[in-house]
């Protein structure tokens, strides 16, 4: 289900996002953020090791 | 194991800079995610206010925007609780209304002409992004930036919070959860820094919370509990005093400014814990001060004298307090708070509170539905908080423990559990990520930059190295705390410096980090990403399918496509166009707010449920036969009666399913209404075995009038799954004026009283005598105030 909208007078048509598109976007963004958080931990990881 | 090179300051600052940029980018994406996951309702349905309570808030916001703040404070609403009315300014928590009103005013001043409805619909998603950022700040204070980011991601899409903050859910929790988390953040920030600036901000944030939601009592009890815990565990410090005392003084004064709270901020038992701990913290502070000045022997003498005097004073004060509080039937606690302390209280004494579905205890599956994998990560987070324990981490543990208890009492309070679960889960996962990413980095460093084998500790082959002391950001923050202590306390500077030096030396002496093999680290990381993906998928599904329905519009999918049930708005629109402005509409209290907001008609009772007797009157009318019900409504100037009926389409939340609550609430005030009269052998029935009292009740008649015409005479109720008992009957005192397309809402008009009685004078005199004797008899056994 999506609504086709004509934008401007140049024949350009934009399709409005439907719930499936939004669901896909939200899933993708969520997993991407999760991976970015792990990447943040990797960037800031500082494996200092000091023995006695 | 390889001995690393001395730390390169350039690399370190580059790492921190990259981390900072990445952190802000992640926070921006979290805000986008928190907003976008909540607009499924707008995409699937339309930009509309949901449920019931949000309609009242929307109507109040419209009034505020139209008439200004002074008229809003002084507003007496005569279109509800007829003929009593309601003082809106003094009974509403104004935070949400003022926030949305300010947002509307600000946008309009920038020439962005959004309607009030649009601003109200999108207030909750905007503040959910703010709540996610507040969770980041709070968790960062507890365990560091990594934990903060993880917790913020979890909160941005936790289903429990989504359920009360979708676009259209314009209710107090939309802004209150943000205020709650932000208040906790400022408290912890003050606790960590000892800064009066943050203490003042904390009080202001608490004031905003008091303006927004009655759940502020959770804050004013949790923070004193935490302060007491710190004192009892020997963690009292000047920072604790600065975090606690200004909050209680300033916060209470500001809370008393909110009209709906007023002197309750000082007089109700819900606030006494804060005052008690306020006294205790001053006593402790005094004891520490005196201890520093006296010798040990003198101190012991002083303590003995003080304790003796203190005990006498305390006993006297407590006795006075008990006497004052015992005078109140509820011991100074409100009904809702009592039902939290004693979960069975509401079901025994307050049927109105017990009848609300969101006040019921949750089921076990609802925990998995609402917080999903966080339920399994929370215990790990609790353990992580103890390694090592700090003031902030002890607060997080206390928060999760208390919120788990309250969520078990009332399903609505799962909302308070959600931030705590996200914080603890974020801490747990962040610790996990620390180990895994450090292992990966360490192994990659060995693999690429230092490939030659190193002769070292034999335990290098043993990947699970036992850790002696974990050197992480937290011990760094302990050191940071000590450094701050030295800044604030000039008098004891030398002593503090010695302490700082000792603590700084300790990590250098023994430190060994947990490092896992490369393959195990990568594999575990992938598994955790998969776990996170399951969480994301579940949250998006919950937002899209479970929590996006606006309730005002219903949908169902069948073999012939999508069906939309817009009966509620159809009914309110009919009322708005076909009745007079001053006509009164009676219905069960569930629909009061919607009727007032959408139909713009005066109602008898609404969702505020502040007057139990008035609600019981309506319940009695619905439970009575036609004539007594007519008389009751006539006395209230009611012209129309509205009932919700789901028997035709299978809508189960209709008035017939709520009817027993009407009987119970009505019977609680008017004893002639007895619940057993409506039950057959303890069962609630509407078929041919139903009791005569049930079959003759107004609710039954108004719901099933002409129902047999819909299915050729059978009268099969799809909700109760049985044929109705009384099929062909006429209404004597009510006239059907409107029934919606799917028969979900039915509106009846009261027939006007008869002008004169024809030819029945002798008969009525005779029956009057007979009635008067029978009335006397009935008054002895079952007094009926309506005869």
CSV table of C-alpha atoms in Angstrom, one decimal, chain B residues 514-730:
chain,number,residue,atom,x,y,z
B,514,UNK,CA,41.2,-10.8,30.1
B,515,UNK,CA,42.1,-11.7,26.5
B,516,UNK,CA,40.4,-14.4,24.4
B,517,UNK,CA,41.6,-16.0,21.3
B,518,UNK,CA,40.9,-14.3,18.0
B,519,UNK,CA,38.5,-16.9,16.6
B,520,UNK,CA,36.5,-17.2,19.8
B,521,UNK,CA,36.2,-13.4,20.0
B,522,UNK,CA,35.1,-13.0,16.4
B,523,UNK,CA,32.6,-15.8,16.7
B,524,UNK,CA,31.2,-14.5,19.9
B,525,UNK,CA,30.9,-11.0,18.4
B,526,UNK,CA,28.9,-12.4,15.5
B,527,UNK,CA,26.7,-14.3,17.9
B,528,UNK,CA,26.0,-11.1,19.9
B,529,UNK,CA,25.2,-9.2,16.6
B,530,UNK,CA,22.7,-12.0,15.8
B,531,UNK,CA,21.2,-11.7,19.3
B,532,UNK,CA,21.0,-7.9,18.8
B,533,UNK,CA,19.3,-8.5,15.4
B,534,UNK,CA,16.7,-10.6,17.0
B,535,UNK,CA,16.0,-7.9,19.5
B,536,UNK,CA,15.7,-5.3,16.7
B,537,UNK,CA,13.4,-7.5,14.6
B,538,UNK,CA,11.2,-8.1,17.7
B,539,UNK,CA,11.0,-4.4,18.6
B,540,UNK,CA,10.2,-3.4,15.1
B,541,UNK,CA,7.5,-6.1,14.8
B,542,UNK,CA,6.0,-5.0,18.2
B,543,UNK,CA,6.0,-1.3,17.1
B,544,UNK,CA,4.4,-2.1,13.7
B,545,UNK,CA,1.9,-4.8,14.7
B,546,UNK,CA,1.2,-4.7,18.4
B,547,UNK,CA,1.4,-1.1,19.5
B,548,UNK,CA,0.5,1.0,16.5
B,549,UNK,CA,-3.3,0.6,16.6
B,550,UNK,CA,-5.0,3.8,17.6
B,551,UNK,CA,-7.9,2.1,19.3
B,552,UNK,CA,-10.3,4.7,18.0
B,553,UNK,CA,-10.1,2.9,14.6
B,554,UNK,CA,-10.0,-0.9,14.5
B,555,UNK,CA,-9.0,-3.1,11.6
B,556,UNK,CA,-9.3,-6.8,10.9
B,557,UNK,CA,-7.9,-8.9,8.1
B,558,UNK,CA,-10.1,-11.6,6.5
B,559,UNK,CA,-10.2,-13.6,3.3
B,560,UNK,CA,-11.8,-10.7,1.5
B,561,UNK,CA,-9.3,-8.1,2.5
B,562,UNK,CA,-8.9,-5.4,5.1
B,563,UNK,CA,-11.9,-4.2,7.1
B,564,UNK,CA,-11.8,-0.9,8.9
B,565,UNK,CA,-14.1,-0.2,11.8
B,566,UNK,CA,-14.5,3.5,12.3
B,567,UNK,CA,-17.7,3.3,14.4
B,568,UNK,CA,-16.5,5.4,17.3
B,569,UNK,CA,-15.8,8.4,15.2
B,570,UNK,CA,-19.0,7.8,13.3
B,571,UNK,CA,-21.0,7.9,16.5
B,572,UNK,CA,-19.2,11.0,17.9
B,573,UNK,CA,-19.7,12.7,14.6
B,574,UNK,CA,-23.4,11.9,14.7
B,575,UNK,CA,-23.7,13.3,18.2
B,576,UNK,CA,-21.9,16.4,17.1
B,577,UNK,CA,-24.2,17.1,14.1
B,578,UNK,CA,-27.5,15.8,15.4
B,579,UNK,CA,-27.8,16.9,19.0
B,580,UNK,CA,-27.9,20.3,20.7
B,581,UNK,CA,-24.7,21.7,22.2
B,582,UNK,CA,-26.0,21.6,25.8
B,583,UNK,CA,-27.3,18.0,25.6
B,584,UNK,CA,-25.9,15.6,28.1
B,585,UNK,CA,-24.7,12.2,27.1
B,586,UNK,CA,-24.4,9.3,29.6
B,587,UNK,CA,-22.1,6.4,29.0
B,588,UNK,CA,-19.6,4.3,31.0
B,589,UNK,CA,-16.6,6.4,32.1
B,590,UNK,CA,-14.3,4.8,29.5
B,591,UNK,CA,-15.7,7.0,26.7
B,592,UNK,CA,-16.0,10.2,28.6
B,593,UNK,CA,-12.9,11.9,27.3
B,594,UNK,CA,-13.5,10.9,23.7
B,595,UNK,CA,-17.1,12.1,23.8
B,596,UNK,CA,-16.2,15.5,25.2
B,597,UNK,CA,-13.2,15.9,22.8
B,598,UNK,CA,-14.7,14.7,19.6
B,599,UNK,CA,-18.5,15.1,20.0
B,600,UNK,CA,-18.1,18.3,22.1
B,601,UNK,CA,-21.0,17.2,24.4
B,602,UNK,CA,-21.4,17.3,28.1
B,603,UNK,CA,-20.8,13.9,29.8
B,604,UNK,CA,-21.8,12.6,33.2
B,605,UNK,CA,-18.6,10.7,34.0
B,606,UNK,CA,-15.2,10.4,32.3
B,607,UNK,CA,-11.8,8.7,32.5
B,608,UNK,CA,-10.6,10.9,35.4
B,609,UNK,CA,-12.7,8.7,37.7
B,610,UNK,CA,-12.4,11.2,40.5
B,611,UNK,CA,-15.9,10.8,41.9
B,612,UNK,CA,-16.8,7.2,42.8
B,613,UNK,CA,-20.4,8.0,43.8
B,614,UNK,CA,-21.1,9.6,40.4
B,615,UNK,CA,-19.6,6.6,38.6
B,616,UNK,CA,-21.6,4.3,40.8
B,617,UNK,CA,-24.8,6.2,39.9
B,618,UNK,CA,-24.2,5.6,36.2
B,619,UNK,CA,-23.3,2.0,37.0
B,620,UNK,CA,-26.5,1.6,39.0
B,621,UNK,CA,-28.6,3.1,36.1
B,622,UNK,CA,-27.0,0.6,33.7
B,623,UNK,CA,-27.7,-2.3,36.1
B,624,UNK,CA,-31.3,-1.3,36.8
B,625,UNK,CA,-34.5,-2.1,34.9
B,626,UNK,CA,-35.6,0.4,32.3
B,627,UNK,CA,-37.9,2.6,34.4
B,628,UNK,CA,-35.5,3.1,37.4
B,629,UNK,CA,-32.7,3.7,35.0
B,630,UNK,CA,-34.7,6.3,33.2
B,631,UNK,CA,-35.5,8.0,36.5
B,632,UNK,CA,-31.8,8.1,37.4
B,633,UNK,CA,-30.8,9.6,34.0
B,634,UNK,CA,-33.7,12.0,34.1
B,635,UNK,CA,-32.5,13.3,37.5
B,636,UNK,CA,-29.1,13.9,35.9
B,637,UNK,CA,-30.6,15.8,32.9
B,638,UNK,CA,-29.3,13.1,30.5
B,639,UNK,CA,-30.8,13.2,27.1
B,640,UNK,CA,-28.8,10.5,25.3
B,641,UNK,CA,-27.3,7.2,26.5
B,642,UNK,CA,-24.4,5.7,24.6
B,643,UNK,CA,-23.4,2.0,24.8
B,644,UNK,CA,-20.7,0.1,23.0
B,645,UNK,CA,-21.6,-3.3,21.7
B,646,UNK,CA,-19.3,-5.8,20.0
B,647,UNK,CA,-21.6,-8.8,19.6
B,648,UNK,CA,-22.1,-8.4,15.9
B,649,UNK,CA,-18.4,-8.0,14.8
B,650,UNK,CA,-16.7,-9.8,17.7
B,651,UNK,CA,-15.3,-6.7,19.4
B,652,UNK,CA,-14.7,-8.0,22.9
B,653,UNK,CA,-14.0,-4.8,24.8
B,654,UNK,CA,-17.7,-3.8,24.8
B,655,UNK,CA,-19.9,-2.7,27.6
B,656,UNK,CA,-21.5,-6.2,28.1
B,657,UNK,CA,-18.0,-7.5,29.0
B,658,UNK,CA,-17.5,-4.6,31.3
B,659,UNK,CA,-21.0,-4.9,32.8
B,660,UNK,CA,-20.0,-6.8,35.9
B,661,UNK,CA,-17.7,-3.9,36.9
B,662,UNK,CA,-20.6,-1.6,36.6
B,663,UNK,CA,-22.6,-3.8,38.9
B,664,UNK,CA,-19.7,-4.0,41.4
B,665,UNK,CA,-19.0,-0.3,41.4
B,666,UNK,CA,-22.7,0.5,41.6
B,667,UNK,CA,-23.3,-2.0,44.3
B,668,UNK,CA,-20.4,-0.6,46.3
B,669,UNK,CA,-22.4,2.6,46.9
B,670,UNK,CA,-26.0,1.5,46.4
B,671,UNK,CA,-26.5,-1.8,48.2
B,672,UNK,CA,-29.7,-2.8,46.4
B,673,UNK,CA,-27.5,-3.7,43.4
B,674,UNK,CA,-26.1,-7.1,44.2
B,675,UNK,CA,-23.7,-9.0,42.0
B,676,UNK,CA,-25.1,-12.5,42.7
B,677,UNK,CA,-28.4,-11.3,41.2
B,678,UNK,CA,-26.7,-11.1,37.8
B,679,UNK,CA,-24.9,-14.4,37.9
B,680,UNK,CA,-26.4,-17.9,37.4
B,681,UNK,CA,-24.5,-20.4,39.5
B,682,UNK,CA,-21.6,-18.0,39.8
B,683,UNK,CA,-21.4,-17.7,36.0
B,684,UNK,CA,-22.0,-14.5,34.0
B,685,UNK,CA,-24.5,-15.4,31.2
B,686,UNK,CA,-26.5,-13.5,28.7
B,687,UNK,CA,-28.3,-16.5,27.1
B,688,UNK,CA,-31.6,-18.1,28.1
B,689,UNK,CA,-30.1,-19.2,31.4
B,690,UNK,CA,-29.3,-15.7,32.4
B,691,UNK,CA,-31.0,-14.4,35.5
B,692,UNK,CA,-34.1,-12.2,35.1
B,693,UNK,CA,-32.3,-9.3,36.7
B,694,UNK,CA,-29.6,-9.5,34.0
B,695,UNK,CA,-32.2,-9.9,31.2
B,696,UNK,CA,-34.1,-6.9,32.5
B,697,UNK,CA,-31.1,-4.6,33.0
B,698,UNK,CA,-30.8,-1.5,30.9
B,699,UNK,CA,-27.4,-2.5,29.6
B,700,UNK,CA,-28.7,-5.8,28.3
B,701,UNK,CA,-31.7,-4.1,26.6
B,702,UNK,CA,-29.8,-1.3,25.0
B,703,UNK,CA,-27.1,-3.7,23.7
B,704,UNK,CA,-29.4,-6.3,22.3
B,705,UNK,CA,-32.4,-4.2,21.2
B,706,UNK,CA,-33.3,-5.4,17.6
B,707,UNK,CA,-30.1,-7.6,17.6
B,708,UNK,CA,-32.1,-10.5,16.2
B,709,UNK,CA,-32.8,-8.5,13.0
B,710,UNK,CA,-29.1,-8.9,12.1
B,711,UNK,CA,-29.0,-12.6,11.6
B,712,UNK,CA,-32.5,-13.7,10.8
B,713,UNK,CA,-33.8,-14.1,14.3
B,714,UNK,CA,-31.1,-16.1,16.0
B,715,UNK,CA,-29.4,-13.3,17.9
B,716,UNK,CA,-26.0,-15.0,18.0
B,717,UNK,CA,-23.5,-13.0,20.0
B,718,UNK,CA,-20.0,-13.5,18.4
B,719,UNK,CA,-18.2,-12.4,21.6
B,720,UNK,CA,-20.0,-14.4,24.1
B,721,UNK,CA,-20.5,-17.1,21.5
B,722,UNK,CA,-24.1,-17.9,22.4
B,723,UNK,CA,-27.6,-16.9,21.4
B,724,UNK,CA,-29.0,-14.2,23.6
B,725,UNK,CA,-31.7,-15.0,26.1
B,726,UNK,CA,-34.2,-12.3,25.5
B,727,UNK,CA,-34.7,-11.7,21.8
B,728,UNK,CA,-37.8,-9.8,20.9
B,729,UNK,CA,-38.5,-6.9,23.3
B,730,UNK,CA,-39.5,-3.3,23.1
